[in-house]
Amino acid sequence: MDFYPAGEKGVQRIRILGIDPGLRITGFGVIDKTGNKLAYVGSGCIKTLDGELPSRLKSIMDHLNEVIAQHRPDQVAVEQVFVNVNPKSTLMLGQARGAAICTAVLNNLVVAEYTALQIKQAVVGKGHAKKEQVQDMVMRLLQLAGSPSADAADALACAICHAHGGLGLGGISTAGYRMKRGRLV
């Protein structure tokens, strides 16, 4: 974390790496939070080749290590896995997520986890927003010239959610809770 002078008080800059895990495509997005301002640093996608699971997980870890070395984040935010109709897909997604979390932890980074509902609530203002709405709000909040890919936008949205402290636009902290029928439980 860096400190930048702002009058008599120092303003802390926190660099956040957001990760949208996936076995085929893992999105990443890096933002800076300085006071109440958010700034885009970088984003992209890690695409794994078809093949054996261990080599695909290694590819995710290797590329995330490169992202961490290049951008030097202070904290990491990862989207939590939702239960899918296909248990095999859910398990595979969970393994990709585990690889991402392990990479962050091995780099001595603090990891926070958010559900898709929490992320959408923090970025769009409603937990059941569509992907296009998330992409549009990420573009607006970070003042981007163009729309990032869906996976990169989801990762940036995760980082934005973390920057807001897991707060929805209504100002209610959703960290540590889960949503059920639009309510915190």
JSON list of C-alpha atoms in Angstrom, two decimals:
[
{"chain": "A", "resi": 1, "resn": "MET", "atom": "CA", "xyz": [0.00, 0.00, 0.00]},
{"chain": "A", "resi": 2, "resn": "ASP", "atom": "CA", "xyz": [1.20, 3.46, -0.84]},
{"chain": "A", "resi": 3, "resn": "PHE", "atom": "CA", "xyz": [0.35, 6.75, 0.76]},
{"chain": "A", "resi": 4, "resn": "TYR", "atom": "CA", "xyz": [-0.15, 9.94, -1.20]},
{"chain": "A", "resi": 5, "resn": "PRO", "atom": "CA", "xyz": [-0.15, 13.35, 0.48]},
{"chain": "A", "resi": 6, "resn": "ALA", "atom": "CA", "xyz": [-3.50, 15.12, 0.62]},
{"chain": "A", "resi": 7, "resn": "GLY", "atom": "CA", "xyz": [-3.19, 18.25, 2.69]},
{"chain": "A", "resi": 8, "resn": "GLU", "atom": "CA", "xyz": [-2.40, 17.37, 6.29]},
{"chain": "A", "resi": 9, "resn": "LYS", "atom": "CA", "xyz": [-3.73, 13.84, 6.07]},
{"chain": "A", "resi": 10, "resn": "GLY", "atom": "CA", "xyz": [-2.29, 11.05, 3.90]},
{"chain": "A", "resi": 11, "resn": "VAL", "atom": "CA", "xyz": [-4.60, 9.25, 1.49]},
{"chain": "A", "resi": 12, "resn": "GLN", "atom": "CA", "xyz": [-3.98, 5.54, 1.24]},
{"chain": "A", "resi": 13, "resn": "ARG", "atom": "CA", "xyz": [-3.84, 3.85, -2.15]},
{"chain": "A", "resi": 14, "resn": "ILE", "atom": "CA", "xyz": [-4.92, 0.20, -2.18]},
{"chain": "A", "resi": 15, "resn": "ARG", "atom": "CA", "xyz": [-4.41, -1.95, -5.26]},
{"chain": "A", "resi": 16, "resn": "ILE", "atom": "CA", "xyz": [-7.01, -4.70, -5.62]},
{"chain": "A", "resi": 17, "resn": "LEU", "atom": "CA", "xyz": [-6.88, -7.73, -7.90]},
{"chain": "A", "resi": 18, "resn": "GLY", "atom": "CA", "xyz": [-10.31, -9.12, -8.72]},
{"chain": "A", "resi": 19, "resn": "ILE", "atom": "CA", "xyz": [-10.58, -12.68, -10.02]},
{"chain": "A", "resi": 20, "resn": "ASP", "atom": "CA", "xyz": [-13.48, -14.34, -11.82]},
{"chain": "A", "resi": 21, "resn": "PRO", "atom": "CA", "xyz": [-12.35, -17.98, -11.74]},
{"chain": "A", "resi": 22, "resn": "GLY", "atom": "CA", "xyz": [-13.06, -20.43, -14.51]},
{"chain": "A", "resi": 23, "resn": "LEU", "atom": "CA", "xyz": [-11.33, -23.55, -15.75]},
{"chain": "A", "resi": 24, "resn": "ARG", "atom": "CA", "xyz": [-11.56, -22.50, -19.39]},
{"chain": "A", "resi": 25, "resn": "ILE", "atom": "CA", "xyz": [-11.35, -18.71, -18.90]},
{"chain": "A", "resi": 26, "resn": "THR", "atom": "CA", "xyz": [-10.28, -16.93, -15.70]},
{"chain": "A", "resi": 27, "resn": "GLY", "atom": "CA", "xyz": [-10.88, -13.20, -15.76]},
{"chain": "A", "resi": 28, "resn": "PHE", "atom": "CA", "xyz": [-8.72, -10.78, -13.82]},
{"chain": "A", "resi": 29, "resn": "GLY", "atom": "CA", "xyz": [-8.99, -7.07, -13.16]},
{"chain": "A", "resi": 30, "resn": "VAL", "atom": "CA", "xyz": [-6.79, -4.68, -11.22]},
{"chain": "A", "resi": 31, "resn": "ILE", "atom": "CA", "xyz": [-7.96, -1.36, -9.79]},
{"chain": "A", "resi": 32, "resn": "ASP", "atom": "CA", "xyz": [-6.57, 1.25, -7.43]},
{"chain": "A", "resi": 33, "resn": "LYS", "atom": "CA", "xyz": [-8.67, 2.73, -4.66]},
{"chain": "A", "resi": 34, "resn": "THR", "atom": "CA", "xyz": [-7.41, 6.09, -3.41]},
{"chain": "A", "resi": 35, "resn": "GLY", "atom": "CA", "xyz": [-9.78, 7.55, -0.86]},
{"chain": "A", "resi": 36, "resn": "ASN", "atom": "CA", "xyz": [-13.20, 7.25, -2.52]},
{"chain": "A", "resi": 37, "resn": "LYS", "atom": "CA", "xyz": [-11.82, 7.22, -6.06]},
{"chain": "A", "resi": 38, "resn": "LEU", "atom": "CA", "xyz": [-11.38, 4.11, -8.19]},
{"chain": "A", "resi": 39, "resn": "ALA", "atom": "CA", "xyz": [-8.91, 3.89, -11.07]},
{"chain": "A", "resi": 40, "resn": "TYR", "atom": "CA", "xyz": [-8.48, 1.18, -13.69]},
{"chain": "A", "resi": 41, "resn": "VAL", "atom": "CA", "xyz": [-5.02, -0.42, -13.77]},
{"chain": "A", "resi": 42, "resn": "GLY", "atom": "CA", "xyz": [-5.43, -3.43, -16.04]},
{"chain": "A", "resi": 43, "resn": "SER", "atom": "CA", "xyz": [-7.52, -6.48, -16.89]},
{"chain": "A", "resi": 44, "resn": "GLY", "atom": "CA", "xyz": [-7.62, -9.52, -19.09]},
{"chain": "A", "resi": 45, "resn": "CYS", "atom": "CA", "xyz": [-8.35, -13.21, -19.38]},
{"chain": "A", "resi": 46, "resn": "ILE", "atom": "CA", "xyz": [-6.34, -16.33, -18.76]},
{"chain": "A", "resi": 47, "resn": "LYS", "atom": "CA", "xyz": [-7.39, -18.96, -21.28]},
{"chain": "A", "resi": 48, "resn": "THR", "atom": "CA", "xyz": [-6.39, -22.55, -20.66]},
{"chain": "A", "resi": 49, "resn": "LEU", "atom": "CA", "xyz": [-5.96, -25.11, -23.40]},
{"chain": "A", "resi": 50, "resn": "ASP", "atom": "CA", "xyz": [-7.97, -28.30, -23.43]},
{"chain": "A", "resi": 51, "resn": "GLY", "atom": "CA", "xyz": [-6.10, -31.04, -21.65]},
{"chain": "A", "resi": 52, "resn": "GLU", "atom": "CA", "xyz": [-5.54, -32.65, -18.31]},
{"chain": "A", "resi": 53, "resn": "LEU", "atom": "CA", "xyz": [-6.87, -30.86, -15.23]},
{"chain": "A", "resi": 54, "resn": "PRO", "atom": "CA", "xyz": [-3.48, -30.50, -13.46]},
{"chain": "A", "resi": 55, "resn": "SER", "atom": "CA", "xyz": [-1.89, -28.73, -16.45]},
{"chain": "A", "resi": 56, "resn": "ARG", "atom": "CA", "xyz": [-4.88, -26.39, -16.75]},
{"chain": "A", "resi": 57, "resn": "LEU", "atom": "CA", "xyz": [-4.71, -25.50, -13.04]},
{"chain": "A", "resi": 58, "resn": "LYS", "atom": "CA", "xyz": [-0.95, -24.92, -13.37]},
{"chain": "A", "resi": 59, "resn": "SER", "atom": "CA", "xyz": [-1.60, -22.59, -16.29]},
{"chain": "A", "resi": 60, "resn": "ILE", "atom": "CA", "xyz": [-4.03, -20.55, -14.17]},
{"chain": "A", "resi": 61, "resn": "MET", "atom": "CA", "xyz": [-1.54, -20.37, -11.30]},
{"chain": "A", "resi": 62, "resn": "ASP", "atom": "CA", "xyz": [1.39, -19.46, -13.55]},
{"chain": "A", "resi": 63, "resn": "HIS", "atom": "CA", "xyz": [-0.51, -16.67, -15.29]},
{"chain": "A", "resi": 64, "resn": "LEU", "atom": "CA", "xyz": [-1.91, -15.29, -12.02]},
{"chain": "A", "resi": 65, "resn": "ASN", "atom": "CA", "xyz": [1.63, -15.26, -10.63]},
{"chain": "A", "resi": 66, "resn": "GLU", "atom": "CA", "xyz": [2.64, -13.13, -13.63]},
{"chain": "A", "resi": 67, "resn": "VAL", "atom": "CA", "xyz": [-0.29, -10.76, -13.06]},
{"chain": "A", "resi": 68, "resn": "ILE", "atom": "CA", "xyz": [0.62, -10.45, -9.37]},
{"chain": "A", "resi": 69, "resn": "ALA", "atom": "CA", "xyz": [4.31, -9.85, -10.16]},
{"chain": "A", "resi": 70, "resn": "GLN", "atom": "CA", "xyz": [3.43, -7.22, -12.77]},
{"chain": "A", "resi": 71, "resn": "HIS", "atom": "CA", "xyz": [0.72, -5.30, -10.88]},
{"chain": "A", "resi": 72, "resn": "ARG", "atom": "CA", "xyz": [1.73, -5.95, -7.25]},
{"chain": "A", "resi": 73, "resn": "PRO", "atom": "CA", "xyz": [-1.76, -5.89, -5.67]},
{"chain": "A", "resi": 74, "resn": "ASP", "atom": "CA", "xyz": [-2.27, -5.38, -1.94]},
{"chain": "A", "resi": 75, "resn": "GLN", "atom": "CA", "xyz": [-5.46, -7.44, -1.72]},
{"chain": "A", "resi": 76, "resn": "VAL", "atom": "CA", "xyz": [-7.39, -9.98, -3.77]},
{"chain": "A", "resi": 77, "resn": "ALA", "atom": "CA", "xyz": [-11.14, -10.43, -4.23]},
{"chain": "A", "resi": 78, "resn": "VAL", "atom": "CA", "xyz": [-12.47, -13.70, -5.66]},
{"chain": "A", "resi": 79, "resn": "GLU", "atom": "CA", "xyz": [-15.97, -14.55, -6.78]},
{"chain": "A", "resi": 80, "resn": "GLN", "atom": "CA", "xyz": [-17.48, -17.47, -4.88]},
{"chain": "A", "resi": 81, "resn": "VAL", "atom": "CA", "xyz": [-18.66, -20.54, -6.76]},
{"chain": "A", "resi": 82, "resn": "PHE", "atom": "CA", "xyz": [-22.38, -20.96, -7.23]},
{"chain": "A", "resi": 83, "resn": "VAL", "atom": "CA", "xyz": [-23.91, -24.41, -7.28]},
{"chain": "A", "resi": 84, "resn": "ASN", "atom": "CA", "xyz": [-24.51, -25.40, -10.87]},
{"chain": "A", "resi": 85, "resn": "VAL", "atom": "CA", "xyz": [-27.00, -27.87, -12.35]},
{"chain": "A", "resi": 86, "resn": "ASN", "atom": "CA", "xyz": [-24.04, -30.00, -13.41]},
{"chain": "A", "resi": 87, "resn": "PRO", "atom": "CA", "xyz": [-22.09, -31.17, -10.32]},
{"chain": "A", "resi": 88, "resn": "LYS", "atom": "CA", "xyz": [-19.01, -32.01, -12.41]},
{"chain": "A", "resi": 89, "resn": "SER", "atom": "CA", "xyz": [-18.86, -28.45, -13.78]},
{"chain": "A", "resi": 90, "resn": "THR", "atom": "CA", "xyz": [-19.27, -27.04, -10.28]},
{"chain": "A", "resi": 91, "resn": "LEU", "atom": "CA", "xyz": [-16.42, -29.20, -9.00]},
{"chain": "A", "resi": 92, "resn": "MET", "atom": "CA", "xyz": [-14.14, -28.17, -11.88]},
{"chain": "A", "resi": 93, "resn": "LEU", "atom": "CA", "xyz": [-14.97, -24.49, -11.31]},
{"chain": "A", "resi": 94, "resn": "GLY", "atom": "CA", "xyz": [-14.21, -24.94, -7.61]},
{"chain": "A", "resi": 95, "resn": "GLN", "atom": "CA", "xyz": [-10.80, -26.35, -8.46]},
{"chain": "A", "resi": 96, "resn": "ALA", "atom": "CA", "xyz": [-9.99, -23.36, -10.68]},
{"chain": "A", "resi": 97, "resn": "ARG", "atom": "CA", "xyz": [-11.13, -21.09, -7.84]},
{"chain": "A", "resi": 98, "resn": "GLY", "atom": "CA", "xyz": [-8.92, -23.01, -5.40]},
{"chain": "A", "resi": 99, "resn": "ALA", "atom": "CA", "xyz": [-5.93, -22.56, -7.72]},
{"chain": "A", "resi": 100, "resn": "ALA", "atom": "CA", "xyz": [-6.58, -18.80, -7.82]},
{"chain": "A", "resi": 101, "resn": "ILE", "atom": "CA", "xyz": [-6.92, -18.53, -4.03]},
{"chain": "A", "resi": 102, "resn": "CYS", "atom": "CA", "xyz": [-3.79, -20.63, -3.44]},
{"chain": "A", "resi": 103, "resn": "THR", "atom": "CA", "xyz": [-1.81, -18.44, -5.83]},
{"chain": "A", "resi": 104, "resn": "ALA", "atom": "CA", "xyz": [-2.87, -15.32, -3.92]},
{"chain": "A", "resi": 105, "resn": "VAL", "atom": "CA", "xyz": [-2.16, -16.88, -0.52]},
{"chain": "A", "resi": 106, "resn": "LEU", "atom": "CA", "xyz": [1.26, -18.13, -1.66]},
{"chain": "A", "resi": 107, "resn": "ASN", "atom": "CA", "xyz": [2.01, -14.51, -2.61]},
{"chain": "A", "resi": 108, "resn": "ASN", "atom": "CA", "xyz": [1.06, -13.42, 0.95]},
{"chain": "A", "resi": 109, "resn": "LEU", "atom": "CA", "xyz": [-2.03, -11.54, -0.19]},
{"chain": "A", "resi": 110, "resn": "VAL", "atom": "CA", "xyz": [-5.24, -11.07, 1.77]},
{"chain": "A", "resi": 111, "resn": "VAL", "atom": "CA", "xyz": [-8.15, -12.80, 0.00]},
{"chain": "A", "resi": 112, "resn": "ALA", "atom": "CA", "xyz": [-11.81, -11.76, 0.28]},
{"chain": "A", "resi": 113, "resn": "GLU", "atom": "CA", "xyz": [-14.68, -13.72, -1.25]},
{"chain": "A", "resi": 114, "resn": "TYR", "atom": "CA", "xyz": [-17.96, -12.39, -2.59]},
{"chain": "A", "resi": 115, "resn": "THR", "atom": "CA", "xyz": [-21.04, -14.02, -4.06]},
{"chain": "A", "resi": 116, "resn": "ALA", "atom": "CA", "xyz": [-22.28, -12.99, -7.50]},
{"chain": "A", "resi": 117, "resn": "LEU", "atom": "CA", "xyz": [-25.28, -11.36, -5.79]},
{"chain": "A", "resi": 118, "resn": "GLN", "atom": "CA", "xyz": [-23.05, -9.25, -3.55]},
{"chain": "A", "resi": 119, "resn": "ILE", "atom": "CA", "xyz": [-20.92, -8.18, -6.50]},
{"chain": "A", "resi": 120, "resn": "LYS", "atom": "CA", "xyz": [-23.89, -7.23, -8.65]},
{"chain": "A", "resi": 121, "resn": "GLN", "atom": "CA", "xyz": [-25.50, -5.39, -5.73]},
{"chain": "A", "resi": 122, "resn": "ALA", "atom": "CA", "xyz": [-22.33, -3.37, -5.11]},
{"chain": "A", "resi": 123, "resn": "VAL", "atom": "CA", "xyz": [-21.74, -2.52, -8.77]},
{"chain": "A", "resi": 124, "resn": "VAL", "atom": "CA", "xyz": [-25.19, -2.28, -10.36]},
{"chain": "A", "resi": 125, "resn": "GLY", "atom": "CA", "xyz": [-27.45, -1.80, -7.35]},
{"chain": "A", "resi": 126, "resn": "LYS", "atom": "CA", "xyz": [-29.46, -4.99, -7.80]},
{"chain": "A", "resi": 127, "resn": "GLY", "atom": "CA", "xyz": [-28.36, -8.55, -7.17]},
{"chain": "A", "resi": 128, "resn": "HIS", "atom": "CA", "xyz": [-29.98, -10.06, -10.25]},
{"chain": "A", "resi": 129, "resn": "ALA", "atom": "CA", "xyz": [-28.43, -7.73, -12.84]},
{"chain": "A", "resi": 130, "resn": "LYS", "atom": "CA", "xyz": [-27.56, -9.08, -16.27]},
{"chain": "A", "resi": 131, "resn": "LYS", "atom": "CA", "xyz": [-23.97, -9.46, -17.50]},
{"chain": "A", "resi": 132, "resn": "GLU", "atom": "CA", "xyz": [-24.42, -6.54, -19.89]},
{"chain": "A", "resi": 133, "resn": "GLN", "atom": "CA", "xyz": [-25.50, -4.28, -17.01]},
{"chain": "A", "resi": 134, "resn": "VAL", "atom": "CA", "xyz": [-22.40, -5.29, -15.03]},
{"chain": "A", "resi": 135, "resn": "GLN", "atom": "CA", "xyz": [-20.17, -4.57, -18.03]},
{"chain": "A", "resi": 136, "resn": "ASP", "atom": "CA", "xyz": [-21.81, -1.17, -18.55]},
{"chain": "A", "resi": 137, "resn": "MET", "atom": "CA", "xyz": [-21.48, -0.13, -14.89]},
{"chain": "A", "resi": 138, "resn": "VAL", "atom": "CA", "xyz": [-17.85, -1.30, -14.71]},
{"chain": "A", "resi": 139, "resn": "MET", "atom": "CA", "xyz": [-17.16, 0.80, -17.80]},
{"chain": "A", "resi": 140, "resn": "ARG", "atom": "CA", "xyz": [-18.85, 3.83, -16.21]},
{"chain": "A", "resi": 141, "resn": "LEU", "atom": "CA", "xyz": [-17.38, 3.46, -12.72]},
{"chain": "A", "resi": 142, "resn": "LEU", "atom": "CA", "xyz": [-13.83, 3.07, -14.05]},
{"chain": "A", "resi": 143, "resn": "GLN", "atom": "CA", "xyz": [-14.33, 5.55, -16.91]},
{"chain": "A", "resi": 144, "resn": "LEU", "atom": "CA", "xyz": [-13.20, 3.05, -19.54]},
{"chain": "A", "resi": 145, "resn": "ALA", "atom": "CA", "xyz": [-13.22, 3.98, -23.23]},
{"chain": "A", "resi": 146, "resn": "GLY", "atom": "CA", "xyz": [-14.48, 0.53, -24.24]},
{"chain": "A", "resi": 147, "resn": "SER", "atom": "CA", "xyz": [-16.26, -2.43, -22.75]},
{"chain": "A", "resi": 148, "resn": "PRO", "atom": "CA", "xyz": [-14.05, -5.15, -21.27]},
{"chain": "A", "resi": 149, "resn": "SER", "atom": "CA", "xyz": [-14.80, -8.80, -22.06]},
{"chain": "A", "resi": 150, "resn": "ALA", "atom": "CA", "xyz": [-17.46, -10.43, -19.87]},
{"chain": "A", "resi": 151, "resn": "ASP", "atom": "CA", "xyz": [-14.90, -12.36, -17.78]},
{"chain": "A", "resi": 152, "resn": "ALA", "atom": "CA", "xyz": [-12.63, -9.33, -17.29]},
{"chain": "A", "resi": 153, "resn": "ALA", "atom": "CA", "xyz": [-15.68, -7.17, -16.43]},
{"chain": "A", "resi": 154, "resn": "ASP", "atom": "CA", "xyz": [-16.78, -9.72, -13.81]},
{"chain": "A", "resi": 155, "resn": "ALA", "atom": "CA", "xyz": [-13.29, -9.67, -12.28]},
{"chain": "A", "resi": 156, "resn": "LEU", "atom": "CA", "xyz": [-13.24, -5.85, -12.25]},
{"chain": "A", "resi": 157, "resn": "ALA", "atom": "CA", "xyz": [-16.72, -5.87, -10.68]},
{"chain": "A", "resi": 158, "resn": "CYS", "atom": "CA", "xyz": [-15.41, -8.20, -7.97]},
{"chain": "A", "resi": 159, "resn": "ALA", "atom": "CA", "xyz": [-12.55, -5.76, -7.28]},
{"chain": "A", "resi": 160, "resn": "ILE", "atom": "CA", "xyz": [-15.00, -2.83, -7.20]},
{"chain": "A", "resi": 161, "resn": "CYS", "atom": "CA", "xyz": [-17.21, -4.73, -4.74]},
{"chain": "A", "resi": 162, "resn": "HIS", "atom": "CA", "xyz": [-14.19, -5.26, -2.50]},
{"chain": "A", "resi": 163, "resn": "ALA", "atom": "CA", "xyz": [-13.18, -1.59, -2.84]},
{"chain": "A", "resi": 164, "resn": "HIS", "atom": "CA", "xyz": [-16.63, -0.67, -1.56]},
{"chain": "A", "resi": 165, "resn": "GLY", "atom": "CA", "xyz": [-16.03, -2.92, 1.42]},
{"chain": "A", "resi": 166, "resn": "GLY", "atom": "CA", "xyz": [-18.66, -5.37, 0.21]},
{"chain": "A", "resi": 167, "resn": "LEU", "atom": "CA", "xyz": [-21.17, -2.54, 0.50]},
{"chain": "A", "resi": 168, "resn": "GLY", "atom": "CA", "xyz": [-24.15, -2.42, -1.76]},
{"chain": "A", "resi": 169, "resn": "LEU", "atom": "CA", "xyz": [-25.26, 0.92, -3.14]},
{"chain": "A", "resi": 170, "resn": "GLY", "atom": "CA", "xyz": [-27.74, 1.08, -0.26]},
{"chain": "A", "resi": 171, "resn": "GLY", "atom": "CA", "xyz": [-24.83, 1.27, 2.20]},
{"chain": "A", "resi": 172, "resn": "ILE", "atom": "CA", "xyz": [-25.55, -2.03, 3.95]},
{"chain": "A", "resi": 173, "resn": "SER", "atom": "CA", "xyz": [-22.54, -4.25, 4.44]},
{"chain": "A", "resi": 174, "resn": "THR", "atom": "CA", "xyz": [-23.11, -7.61, 2.78]},
{"chain": "A", "resi": 175, "resn": "ALA", "atom": "CA", "xyz": [-19.73, -9.09, 3.70]},
{"chain": "A", "resi": 176, "resn": "GLY", "atom": "CA", "xyz": [-20.11, -12.35, 5.59]},
{"chain": "A", "resi": 177, "resn": "TYR", "atom": "CA", "xyz": [-23.79, -12.75, 4.71]},
{"chain": "A", "resi": 178, "resn": "ARG", "atom": "CA", "xyz": [-25.57, -14.55, 1.93]},
{"chain": "A", "resi": 179, "resn": "MET", "atom": "CA", "xyz": [-28.62, -13.50, -0.03]},
{"chain": "A", "resi": 180, "resn": "LYS", "atom": "CA", "xyz": [-31.87, -15.42, -0.05]},
{"chain": "A", "resi": 181, "resn": "ARG", "atom": "CA", "xyz": [-34.77, -14.10, -2.10]},
{"chain": "A", "resi": 182, "resn": "GLY", "atom": "CA", "xyz": [-33.15, -10.66, -2.17]},
{"chain": "A", "resi": 183, "resn": "ARG", "atom": "CA", "xyz": [-32.60, -10.49, 1.59]},
{"chain": "A", "resi": 184, "resn": "LEU", "atom": "CA", "xyz": [-29.50, -10.84, 3.69]},
{"chain": "A", "resi": 185, "resn": "VAL", "atom": "CA", "xyz": [-29.48, -13.98, 5.84]}
]
